[in-house]
């Protein structure tokens, strides 16, 4: 299995510039690890990718989808949502997904209100921006 990872590791080496090619390499590596069905490895590659591309919405969305559908550990997912909205604060759909996640997991009304206030304070100006 190690030999199968070598090309992926080479493709995401630390000496590469953070560009579309590196993002594609990380996406390929994530896809490979998802196929191996090893959640710890998948999370590790997502975390490495997020460290290089902290404001890439598509990466956060994919990571959160993976966590919600496959890992299903609410504390881990909650922490990733908090980081996602901190790194992409002007993305209304991300705030909405976080609030829905908390609602599904029975968050106290105070927590839900905090999330709503954070979303409203994030700089989104129109209702449409909150839905994007």
PDB file of C-alpha atoms in Angstrom, residues 5-116:
ATOM      1  CA  UNK A   5       0.865   6.451  -1.875  1.00  0.00           C
ATOM      2  CA  UNK A   6       4.322   7.489  -3.096  1.00  0.00           C
ATOM      3  CA  UNK A   7       3.101   9.238  -6.274  1.00  0.00           C
ATOM      4  CA  UNK A   8       0.458  11.109  -4.274  1.00  0.00           C
ATOM      5  CA  UNK A   9       2.987  12.192  -1.661  1.00  0.00           C
ATOM      6  CA  UNK A  10       5.316  13.387  -4.405  1.00  0.00           C
ATOM      7  CA  UNK A  11       2.490  15.344  -6.004  1.00  0.00           C
ATOM      8  CA  UNK A  12       1.722  17.213  -2.769  1.00  0.00           C
ATOM      9  CA  UNK A  13       5.291  17.781  -1.624  1.00  0.00           C
ATOM     10  CA  UNK A  14       5.929  20.842   0.506  1.00  0.00           C
ATOM     11  CA  UNK A  15       8.186  22.459  -2.090  1.00  0.00           C
ATOM     12  CA  UNK A  16       5.339  22.961  -4.561  1.00  0.00           C
ATOM     13  CA  UNK A  17       3.607  26.292  -4.979  1.00  0.00           C
ATOM     14  CA  UNK A  18       0.035  26.553  -3.692  1.00  0.00           C
ATOM     15  CA  UNK A  19      -1.720  26.672  -7.050  1.00  0.00           C
ATOM     16  CA  UNK A  20      -4.520  24.904  -8.904  1.00  0.00           C
ATOM     17  CA  UNK A  21      -2.203  22.011  -9.724  1.00  0.00           C
ATOM     18  CA  UNK A  22      -1.415  21.383  -6.066  1.00  0.00           C
ATOM     19  CA  UNK A  23      -5.098  21.622  -5.141  1.00  0.00           C
ATOM     20  CA  UNK A  24      -5.897  19.056  -7.846  1.00  0.00           C
ATOM     21  CA  UNK A  25      -3.141  16.803  -6.491  1.00  0.00           C
ATOM     22  CA  UNK A  26      -4.630  17.021  -3.002  1.00  0.00           C
ATOM     23  CA  UNK A  27      -8.093  16.256  -4.371  1.00  0.00           C
ATOM     24  CA  UNK A  28      -6.707  13.197  -6.147  1.00  0.00           C
ATOM     25  CA  UNK A  29      -4.960  12.054  -2.980  1.00  0.00           C
ATOM     26  CA  UNK A  30      -8.134  12.542  -0.945  1.00  0.00           C
ATOM     27  CA  UNK A  31     -10.099  10.551  -3.508  1.00  0.00           C
ATOM     28  CA  UNK A  32      -7.497   7.766  -3.333  1.00  0.00           C
ATOM     29  CA  UNK A  33      -7.646   7.620   0.468  1.00  0.00           C
ATOM     30  CA  UNK A  34     -11.456   7.665   0.465  1.00  0.00           C
ATOM     31  CA  UNK A  35     -11.364   4.601  -1.784  1.00  0.00           C
ATOM     32  CA  UNK A  36      -9.102   2.865   0.772  1.00  0.00           C
ATOM     33  CA  UNK A  37     -11.790   3.506   3.416  1.00  0.00           C
ATOM     34  CA  UNK A  38      -9.363   4.558   6.147  1.00  0.00           C
ATOM     35  CA  UNK A  39     -10.964   7.563   7.879  1.00  0.00           C
ATOM     36  CA  UNK A  40      -7.853   8.565   9.825  1.00  0.00           C
ATOM     37  CA  UNK A  41      -5.829   8.820   6.622  1.00  0.00           C
ATOM     38  CA  UNK A  42      -8.611  10.698   4.844  1.00  0.00           C
ATOM     39  CA  UNK A  43      -8.807  13.240   7.661  1.00  0.00           C
ATOM     40  CA  UNK A  44      -5.034  13.619   7.666  1.00  0.00           C
ATOM     41  CA  UNK A  45      -4.939  14.444   3.948  1.00  0.00           C
ATOM     42  CA  UNK A  46      -7.869  16.845   4.287  1.00  0.00           C
ATOM     43  CA  UNK A  47      -6.076  18.589   7.153  1.00  0.00           C
ATOM     44  CA  UNK A  48      -2.886  18.875   5.131  1.00  0.00           C
ATOM     45  CA  UNK A  49      -4.831  20.312   2.202  1.00  0.00           C
ATOM     46  CA  UNK A  50      -6.685  22.786   4.434  1.00  0.00           C
ATOM     47  CA  UNK A  51      -3.372  23.957   5.894  1.00  0.00           C
ATOM     48  CA  UNK A  52      -2.224  24.940   2.403  1.00  0.00           C
ATOM     49  CA  UNK A  53      -5.610  26.157   1.110  1.00  0.00           C
ATOM     50  CA  UNK A  54      -7.403  27.536   4.198  1.00  0.00           C
ATOM     51  CA  UNK A  55      -9.866  29.709   2.259  1.00  0.00           C
ATOM     52  CA  UNK A  56     -10.853  27.234  -0.459  1.00  0.00           C
ATOM     53  CA  UNK A  57     -14.582  26.774   0.045  1.00  0.00           C
ATOM     54  CA  UNK A  58     -14.890  23.642  -2.098  1.00  0.00           C
ATOM     55  CA  UNK A  59     -12.297  21.881   0.055  1.00  0.00           C
ATOM     56  CA  UNK A  60     -14.102  22.776   3.280  1.00  0.00           C
ATOM     57  CA  UNK A  61     -17.450  21.666   1.851  1.00  0.00           C
ATOM     58  CA  UNK A  62     -16.014  18.344   0.701  1.00  0.00           C
ATOM     59  CA  UNK A  63     -14.335  17.789   4.078  1.00  0.00           C
ATOM     60  CA  UNK A  64     -17.508  18.581   6.005  1.00  0.00           C
ATOM     61  CA  UNK A  65     -19.583  16.348   3.757  1.00  0.00           C
ATOM     62  CA  UNK A  66     -17.118  13.518   4.375  1.00  0.00           C
ATOM     63  CA  UNK A  67     -17.221  14.065   8.130  1.00  0.00           C
ATOM     64  CA  UNK A  68     -21.010  14.173   8.265  1.00  0.00           C
ATOM     65  CA  UNK A  69     -21.599  11.213   5.973  1.00  0.00           C
ATOM     66  CA  UNK A  70     -18.724   8.894   6.815  1.00  0.00           C
ATOM     67  CA  UNK A  71     -17.096   9.741  10.139  1.00  0.00           C
ATOM     68  CA  UNK A  72     -20.208  10.875  12.011  1.00  0.00           C
ATOM     69  CA  UNK A  73     -18.408  12.155  15.104  1.00  0.00           C
ATOM     70  CA  UNK A  74     -20.256  15.324  16.002  1.00  0.00           C
ATOM     71  CA  UNK A  75     -17.485  16.896  18.110  1.00  0.00           C
ATOM     72  CA  UNK A  76     -14.971  16.535  15.278  1.00  0.00           C
ATOM     73  CA  UNK A  77     -17.429  17.848  12.706  1.00  0.00           C
ATOM     74  CA  UNK A  78     -18.401  20.758  14.951  1.00  0.00           C
ATOM     75  CA  UNK A  79     -14.760  21.805  15.332  1.00  0.00           C
ATOM     76  CA  UNK A  80     -14.234  21.665  11.568  1.00  0.00           C
ATOM     77  CA  UNK A  81     -17.379  23.746  10.962  1.00  0.00           C
ATOM     78  CA  UNK A  82     -16.066  26.363  13.407  1.00  0.00           C
ATOM     79  CA  UNK A  83     -12.743  26.522  11.535  1.00  0.00           C
ATOM     80  CA  UNK A  84     -14.499  26.635   8.164  1.00  0.00           C
ATOM     81  CA  UNK A  85     -16.663  29.646   9.024  1.00  0.00           C
ATOM     82  CA  UNK A  86     -13.655  31.352  10.610  1.00  0.00           C
ATOM     83  CA  UNK A  87     -11.604  30.898   7.427  1.00  0.00           C
ATOM     84  CA  UNK A  88     -14.472  31.594   4.980  1.00  0.00           C
ATOM     85  CA  UNK A  89     -16.562  34.088   6.968  1.00  0.00           C
ATOM     86  CA  UNK A  90     -18.395  35.654   4.035  1.00  0.00           C
ATOM     87  CA  UNK A  91     -19.939  32.417   2.764  1.00  0.00           C
ATOM     88  CA  UNK A  92     -23.558  32.373   3.826  1.00  0.00           C
ATOM     89  CA  UNK A  93     -24.171  28.759   2.831  1.00  0.00           C
ATOM     90  CA  UNK A  94     -21.375  27.640   5.146  1.00  0.00           C
ATOM     91  CA  UNK A  95     -22.901  29.499   8.094  1.00  0.00           C
ATOM     92  CA  UNK A  96     -26.284  28.018   7.222  1.00  0.00           C
ATOM     93  CA  UNK A  97     -24.873  24.484   7.041  1.00  0.00           C
ATOM     94  CA  UNK A  98     -23.203  24.974  10.443  1.00  0.00           C
ATOM     95  CA  UNK A  99     -26.453  26.205  12.003  1.00  0.00           C
ATOM     96  CA  UNK A 100     -28.380  23.273  10.518  1.00  0.00           C
ATOM     97  CA  UNK A 101     -25.750  20.844  11.778  1.00  0.00           C
ATOM     98  CA  UNK A 102     -26.101  22.229  15.295  1.00  0.00           C
ATOM     99  CA  UNK A 103     -29.874  22.155  15.065  1.00  0.00           C
ATOM    100  CA  UNK A 104     -29.820  18.473  13.986  1.00  0.00           C
ATOM    101  CA  UNK A 105     -27.543  17.676  16.913  1.00  0.00           C
ATOM    102  CA  UNK A 106     -29.735  19.371  19.506  1.00  0.00           C
ATOM    103  CA  UNK A 107     -27.667  22.450  20.265  1.00  0.00           C
ATOM    104  CA  UNK A 108     -29.038  24.691  22.976  1.00  0.00           C
ATOM    105  CA  UNK A 109     -30.916  27.777  21.786  1.00  0.00           C
ATOM    106  CA  UNK A 110     -28.088  29.964  23.106  1.00  0.00           C
ATOM    107  CA  UNK A 111     -25.576  28.194  20.843  1.00  0.00           C
ATOM    108  CA  UNK A 112     -27.886  28.533  17.859  1.00  0.00           C
ATOM    109  CA  UNK A 113     -28.327  32.237  18.618  1.00  0.00           C
ATOM    110  CA  UNK A 114     -24.534  32.695  18.836  1.00  0.00           C
ATOM    111  CA  UNK A 115     -24.110  31.074  15.424  1.00  0.00           C
ATOM    112  CA  UNK A 116     -26.840  33.233  13.923  1.00  0.00           C
TER     113      UNK A 116
END
